[in-house]
PDB file of C-alpha atoms in Angstrom:
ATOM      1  CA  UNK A1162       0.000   0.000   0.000  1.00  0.00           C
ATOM      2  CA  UNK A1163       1.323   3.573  -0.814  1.00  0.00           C
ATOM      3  CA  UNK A1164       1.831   6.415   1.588  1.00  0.00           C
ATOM      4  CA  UNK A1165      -1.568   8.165   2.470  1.00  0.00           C
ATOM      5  CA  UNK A1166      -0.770  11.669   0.742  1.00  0.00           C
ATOM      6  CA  UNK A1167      -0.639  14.619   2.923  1.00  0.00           C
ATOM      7  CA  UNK A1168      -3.835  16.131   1.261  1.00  0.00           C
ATOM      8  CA  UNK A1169      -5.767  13.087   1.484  1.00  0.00           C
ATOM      9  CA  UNK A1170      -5.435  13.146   5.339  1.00  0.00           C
ATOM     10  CA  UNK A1171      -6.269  16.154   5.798  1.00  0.00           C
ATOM     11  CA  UNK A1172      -9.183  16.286   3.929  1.00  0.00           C
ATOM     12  CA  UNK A1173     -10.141  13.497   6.021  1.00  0.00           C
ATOM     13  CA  UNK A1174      -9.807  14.992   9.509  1.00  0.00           C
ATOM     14  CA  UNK A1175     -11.074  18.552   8.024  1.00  0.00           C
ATOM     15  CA  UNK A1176     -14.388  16.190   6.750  1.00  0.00           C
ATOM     16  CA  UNK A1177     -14.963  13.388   9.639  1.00  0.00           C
ATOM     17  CA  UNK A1178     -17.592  14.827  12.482  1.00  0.00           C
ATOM     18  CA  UNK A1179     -16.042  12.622  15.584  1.00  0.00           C
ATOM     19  CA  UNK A1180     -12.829  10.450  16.360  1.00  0.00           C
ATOM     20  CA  UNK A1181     -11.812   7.909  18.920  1.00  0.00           C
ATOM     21  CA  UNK A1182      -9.526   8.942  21.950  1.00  0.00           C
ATOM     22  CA  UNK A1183      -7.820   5.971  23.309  1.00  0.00           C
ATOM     23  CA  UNK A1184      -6.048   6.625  26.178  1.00  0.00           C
ATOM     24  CA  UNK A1185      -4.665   4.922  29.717  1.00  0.00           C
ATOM     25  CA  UNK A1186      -7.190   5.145  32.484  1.00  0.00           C
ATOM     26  CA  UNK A1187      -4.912   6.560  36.253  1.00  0.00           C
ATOM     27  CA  UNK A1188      -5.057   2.190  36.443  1.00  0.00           C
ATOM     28  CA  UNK A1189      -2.904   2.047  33.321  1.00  0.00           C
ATOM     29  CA  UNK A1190      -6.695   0.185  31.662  1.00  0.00           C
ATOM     30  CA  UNK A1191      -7.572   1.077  28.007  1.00  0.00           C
ATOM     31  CA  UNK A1192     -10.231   3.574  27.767  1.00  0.00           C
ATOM     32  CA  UNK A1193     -11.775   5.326  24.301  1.00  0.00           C
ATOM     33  CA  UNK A1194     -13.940   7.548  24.332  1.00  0.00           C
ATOM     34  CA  UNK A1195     -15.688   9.819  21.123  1.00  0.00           C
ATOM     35  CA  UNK A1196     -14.247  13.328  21.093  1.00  0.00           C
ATOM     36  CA  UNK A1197     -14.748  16.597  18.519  1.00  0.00           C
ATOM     37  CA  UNK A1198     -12.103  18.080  16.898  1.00  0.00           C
ATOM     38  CA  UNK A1199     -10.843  20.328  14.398  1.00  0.00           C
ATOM     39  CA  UNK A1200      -7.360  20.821  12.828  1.00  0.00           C
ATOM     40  CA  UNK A1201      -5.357  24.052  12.647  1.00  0.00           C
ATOM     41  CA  UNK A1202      -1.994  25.239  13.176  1.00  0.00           C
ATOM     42  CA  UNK A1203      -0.189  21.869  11.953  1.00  0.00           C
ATOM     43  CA  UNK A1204      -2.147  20.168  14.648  1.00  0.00           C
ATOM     44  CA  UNK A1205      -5.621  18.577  15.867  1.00  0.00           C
ATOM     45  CA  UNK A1206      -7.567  20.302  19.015  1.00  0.00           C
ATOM     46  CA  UNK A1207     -10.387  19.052  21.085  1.00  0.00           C
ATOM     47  CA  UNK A1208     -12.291  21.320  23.423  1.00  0.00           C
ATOM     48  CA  UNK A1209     -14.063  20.424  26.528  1.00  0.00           C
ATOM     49  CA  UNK A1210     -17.051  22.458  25.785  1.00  0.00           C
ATOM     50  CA  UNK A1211     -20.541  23.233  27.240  1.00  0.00           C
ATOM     51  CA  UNK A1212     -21.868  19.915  25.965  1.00  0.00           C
ATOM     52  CA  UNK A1213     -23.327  17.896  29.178  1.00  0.00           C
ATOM     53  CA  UNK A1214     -20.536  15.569  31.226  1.00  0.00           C
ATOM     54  CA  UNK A1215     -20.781  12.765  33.330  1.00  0.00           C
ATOM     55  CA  UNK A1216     -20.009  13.630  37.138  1.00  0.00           C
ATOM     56  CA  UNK A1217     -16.198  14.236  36.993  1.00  0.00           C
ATOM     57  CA  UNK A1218     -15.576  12.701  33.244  1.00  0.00           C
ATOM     58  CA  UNK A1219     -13.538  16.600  32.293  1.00  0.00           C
ATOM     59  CA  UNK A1220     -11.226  16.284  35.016  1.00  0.00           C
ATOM     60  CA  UNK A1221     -10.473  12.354  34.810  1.00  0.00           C
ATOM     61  CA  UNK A1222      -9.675  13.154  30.808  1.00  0.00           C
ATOM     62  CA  UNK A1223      -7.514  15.796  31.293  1.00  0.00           C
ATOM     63  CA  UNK A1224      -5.518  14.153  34.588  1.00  0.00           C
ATOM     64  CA  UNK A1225      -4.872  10.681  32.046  1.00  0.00           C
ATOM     65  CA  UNK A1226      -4.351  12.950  29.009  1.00  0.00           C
ATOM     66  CA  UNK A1227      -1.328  14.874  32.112  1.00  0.00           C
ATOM     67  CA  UNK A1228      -0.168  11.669  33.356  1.00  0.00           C
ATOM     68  CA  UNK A1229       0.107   9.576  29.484  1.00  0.00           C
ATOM     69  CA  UNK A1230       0.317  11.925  27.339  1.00  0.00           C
ATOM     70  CA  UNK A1231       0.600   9.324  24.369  1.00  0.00           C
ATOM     71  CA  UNK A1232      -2.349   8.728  22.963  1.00  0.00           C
ATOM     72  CA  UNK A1233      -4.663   6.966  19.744  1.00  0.00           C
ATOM     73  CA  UNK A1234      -7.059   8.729  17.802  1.00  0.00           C
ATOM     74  CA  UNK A1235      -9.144   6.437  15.368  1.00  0.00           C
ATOM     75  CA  UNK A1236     -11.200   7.405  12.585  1.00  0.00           C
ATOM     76  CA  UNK A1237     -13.815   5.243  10.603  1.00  0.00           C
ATOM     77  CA  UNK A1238     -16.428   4.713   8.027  1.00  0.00           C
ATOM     78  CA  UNK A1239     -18.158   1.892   8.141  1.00  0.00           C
ATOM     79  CA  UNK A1240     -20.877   0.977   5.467  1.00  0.00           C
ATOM     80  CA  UNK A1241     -23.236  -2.184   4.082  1.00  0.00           C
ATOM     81  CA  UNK A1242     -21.130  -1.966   0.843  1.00  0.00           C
ATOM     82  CA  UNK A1243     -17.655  -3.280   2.265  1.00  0.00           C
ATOM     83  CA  UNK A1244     -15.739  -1.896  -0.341  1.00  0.00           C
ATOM     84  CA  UNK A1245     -15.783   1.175   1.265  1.00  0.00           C
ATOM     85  CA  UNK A1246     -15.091   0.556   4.845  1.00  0.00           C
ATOM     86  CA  UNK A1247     -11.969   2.389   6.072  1.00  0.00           C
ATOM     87  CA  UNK A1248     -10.008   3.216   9.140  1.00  0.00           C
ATOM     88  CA  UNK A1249      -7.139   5.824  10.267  1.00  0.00           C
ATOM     89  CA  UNK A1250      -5.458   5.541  12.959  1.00  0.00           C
ATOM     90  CA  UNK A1251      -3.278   8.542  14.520  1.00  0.00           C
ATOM     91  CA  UNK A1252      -0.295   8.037  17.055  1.00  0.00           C
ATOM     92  CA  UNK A1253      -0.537  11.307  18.536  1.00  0.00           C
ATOM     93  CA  UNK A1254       1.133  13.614  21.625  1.00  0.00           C
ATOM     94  CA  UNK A1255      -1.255  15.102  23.630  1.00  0.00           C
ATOM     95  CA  UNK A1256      -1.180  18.399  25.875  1.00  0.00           C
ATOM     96  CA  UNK A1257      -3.749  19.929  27.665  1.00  0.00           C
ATOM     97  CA  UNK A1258      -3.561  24.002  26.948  1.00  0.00           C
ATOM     98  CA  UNK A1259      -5.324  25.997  29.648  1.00  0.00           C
ATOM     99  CA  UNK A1260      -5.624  29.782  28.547  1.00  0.00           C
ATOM    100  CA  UNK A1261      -4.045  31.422  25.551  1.00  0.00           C
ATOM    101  CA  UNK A1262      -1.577  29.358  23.343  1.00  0.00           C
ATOM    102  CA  UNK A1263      -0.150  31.262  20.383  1.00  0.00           C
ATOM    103  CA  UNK A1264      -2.504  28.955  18.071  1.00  0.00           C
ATOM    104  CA  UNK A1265      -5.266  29.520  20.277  1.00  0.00           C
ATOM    105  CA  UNK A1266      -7.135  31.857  17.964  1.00  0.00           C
ATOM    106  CA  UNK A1267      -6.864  29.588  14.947  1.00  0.00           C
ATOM    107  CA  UNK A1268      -7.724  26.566  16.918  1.00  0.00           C
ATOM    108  CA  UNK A1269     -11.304  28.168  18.034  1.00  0.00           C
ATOM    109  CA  UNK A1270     -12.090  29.288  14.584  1.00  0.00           C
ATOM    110  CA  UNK A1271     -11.129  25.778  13.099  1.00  0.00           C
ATOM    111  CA  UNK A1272     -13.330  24.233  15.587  1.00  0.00           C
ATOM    112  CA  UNK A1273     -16.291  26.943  15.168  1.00  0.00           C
ATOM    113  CA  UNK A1274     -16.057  26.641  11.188  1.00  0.00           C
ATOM    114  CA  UNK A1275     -16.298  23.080  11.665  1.00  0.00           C
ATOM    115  CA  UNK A1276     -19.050  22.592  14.018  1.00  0.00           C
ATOM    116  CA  UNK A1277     -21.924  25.127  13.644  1.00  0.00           C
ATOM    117  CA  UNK A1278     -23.531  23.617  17.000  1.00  0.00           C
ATOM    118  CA  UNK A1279     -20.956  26.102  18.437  1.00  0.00           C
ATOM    119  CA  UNK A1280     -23.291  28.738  17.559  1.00  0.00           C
ATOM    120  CA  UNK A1281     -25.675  27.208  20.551  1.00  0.00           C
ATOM    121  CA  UNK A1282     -23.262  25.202  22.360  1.00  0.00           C
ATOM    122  CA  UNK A1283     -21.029  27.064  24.628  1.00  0.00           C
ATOM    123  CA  UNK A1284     -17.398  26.150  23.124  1.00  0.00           C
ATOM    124  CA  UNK A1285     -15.461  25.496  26.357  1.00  0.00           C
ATOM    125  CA  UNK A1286     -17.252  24.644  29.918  1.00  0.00           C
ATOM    126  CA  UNK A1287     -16.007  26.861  32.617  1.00  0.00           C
ATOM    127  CA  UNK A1288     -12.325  27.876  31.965  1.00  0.00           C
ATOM    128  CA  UNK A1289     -11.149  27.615  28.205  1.00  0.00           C
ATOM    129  CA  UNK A1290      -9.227  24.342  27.850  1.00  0.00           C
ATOM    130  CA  UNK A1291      -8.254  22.745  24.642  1.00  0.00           C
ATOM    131  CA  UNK A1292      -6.676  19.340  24.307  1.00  0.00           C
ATOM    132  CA  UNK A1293      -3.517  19.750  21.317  1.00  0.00           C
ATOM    133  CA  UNK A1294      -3.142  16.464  19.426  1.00  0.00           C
ATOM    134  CA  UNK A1295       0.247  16.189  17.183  1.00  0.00           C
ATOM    135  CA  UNK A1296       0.193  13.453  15.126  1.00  0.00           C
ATOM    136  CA  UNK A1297       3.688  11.492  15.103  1.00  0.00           C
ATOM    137  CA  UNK A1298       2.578   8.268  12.516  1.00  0.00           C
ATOM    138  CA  UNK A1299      -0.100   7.379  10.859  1.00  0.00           C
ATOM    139  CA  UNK A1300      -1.631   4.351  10.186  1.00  0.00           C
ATOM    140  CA  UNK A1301      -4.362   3.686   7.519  1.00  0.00           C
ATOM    141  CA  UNK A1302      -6.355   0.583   5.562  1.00  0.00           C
ATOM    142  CA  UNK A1303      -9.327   1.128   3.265  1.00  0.00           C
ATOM    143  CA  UNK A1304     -10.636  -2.435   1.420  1.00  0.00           C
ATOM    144  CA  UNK A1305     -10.473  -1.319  -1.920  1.00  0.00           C
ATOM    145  CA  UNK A1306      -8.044   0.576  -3.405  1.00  0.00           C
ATOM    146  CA  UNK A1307     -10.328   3.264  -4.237  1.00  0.00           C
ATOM    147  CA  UNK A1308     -12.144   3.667  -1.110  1.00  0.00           C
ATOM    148  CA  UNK A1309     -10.846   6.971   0.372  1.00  0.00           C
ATOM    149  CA  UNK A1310     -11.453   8.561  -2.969  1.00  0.00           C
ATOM    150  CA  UNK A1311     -14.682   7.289  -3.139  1.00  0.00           C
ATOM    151  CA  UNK A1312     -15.764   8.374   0.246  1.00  0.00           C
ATOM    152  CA  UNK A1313     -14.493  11.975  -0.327  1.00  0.00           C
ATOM    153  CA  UNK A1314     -15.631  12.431  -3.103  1.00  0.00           C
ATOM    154  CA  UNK A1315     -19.579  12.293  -1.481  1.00  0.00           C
ATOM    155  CA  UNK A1316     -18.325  14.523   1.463  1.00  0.00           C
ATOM    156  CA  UNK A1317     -19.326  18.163   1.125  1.00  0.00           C
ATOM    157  CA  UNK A1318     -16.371  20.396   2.335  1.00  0.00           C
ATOM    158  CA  UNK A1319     -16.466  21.673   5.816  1.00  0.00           C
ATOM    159  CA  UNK A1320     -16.446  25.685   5.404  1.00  0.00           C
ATOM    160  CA  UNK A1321     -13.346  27.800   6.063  1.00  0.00           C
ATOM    161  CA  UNK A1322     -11.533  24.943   6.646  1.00  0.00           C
ATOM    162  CA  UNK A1323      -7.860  24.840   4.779  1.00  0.00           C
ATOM    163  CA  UNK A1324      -5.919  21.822   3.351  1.00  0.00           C
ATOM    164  CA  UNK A1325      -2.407  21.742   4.560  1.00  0.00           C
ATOM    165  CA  UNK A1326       0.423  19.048   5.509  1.00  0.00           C
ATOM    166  CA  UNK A1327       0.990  17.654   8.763  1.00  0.00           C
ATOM    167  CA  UNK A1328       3.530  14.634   9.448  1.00  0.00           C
ATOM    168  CA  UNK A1329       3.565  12.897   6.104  1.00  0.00           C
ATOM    169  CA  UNK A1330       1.507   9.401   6.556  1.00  0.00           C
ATOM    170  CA  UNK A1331       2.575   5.836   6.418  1.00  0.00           C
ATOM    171  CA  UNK A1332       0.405   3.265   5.664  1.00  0.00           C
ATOM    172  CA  UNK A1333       0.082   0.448   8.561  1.00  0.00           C
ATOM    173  CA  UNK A1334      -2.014  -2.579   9.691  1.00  0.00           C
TER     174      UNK A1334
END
């Protein structure tokens, strides 16, 4: 299989709604869970917004996210018609930004451009805190050649959001 191209990934993660966070629970225990995100600034950022939490669900994120900063994020598109199922997967550094972070401003209008339930939802809970993924590999698998293509080719763009390069990407199993 041949390198995923620069542009193809990020057309992906400008065009996919919701990824997978896998991370370590305090217990060193796998946990995933389904996160928002937007990508700006040569990097992917997750907010914890206004949307409703479980009991203390922010704070135990961000203390694994402190302690293991290494972390998984998994894309996917499943369909009926297996010959377009897909599946990225991102080996990614993670680091919780509290307050202003020189892509701060580019980070919130990725994530605004991307998600219009911003316009209802408050962005960030109580004190602004965005999650910084940087991608360090990337993995990728699609059963038929032509499936990525295929599958962006029916995606509408996401508005005001701008294809650039990030780590080039490897293909993997």
């Amino acid at each position: 299989m041949q390198p995923l191209p620069d542009l193809t990934l990020t057309a992906i993660l400008d065009r996919m709604p919701v990824a997978r966070l896998a991370l370590r629970e305090l217990d060193d225990e796998p946990a995933a869970l389904p996160i928002v995100f937007a990508r700006a600034a040569g990097a992917l950022w997750s907010p914890i917004d206004g949307k409703r939490k479980r009991g203390g669900a922010t704070l135990g994120r961000l203390a694994r996210l402190e302690r293991a900063p290494r972390v998984m994020l998994v894309l996917d598109h499943y369909h009926a018609d297996w010959s377009t199922l897909w599946w990225l997967r991102l080996r990614c550094d993670a680091q919780v930004m509290v307050g202003e972070h020189p892509d701060w401003a580019a980070a919130v209008a990725a994530l605004r451009d991307k998600y219009p339930q911003y316009q209802t939802t408050p962005l960030f809970r109580d004190e602004p805190i965005l999650v910084r993924l940087v991608w360090t590999s990337v993995a990728w698998w699609t059963a038929a050649p032509d499936g990525l293509t295929r599958w962006l080719a029916a995606q509408p763009p996401v508005p005001g959001t701008l294809l650039g390069a990030g780590p080039a990407a490897t293909p993997g199993g």
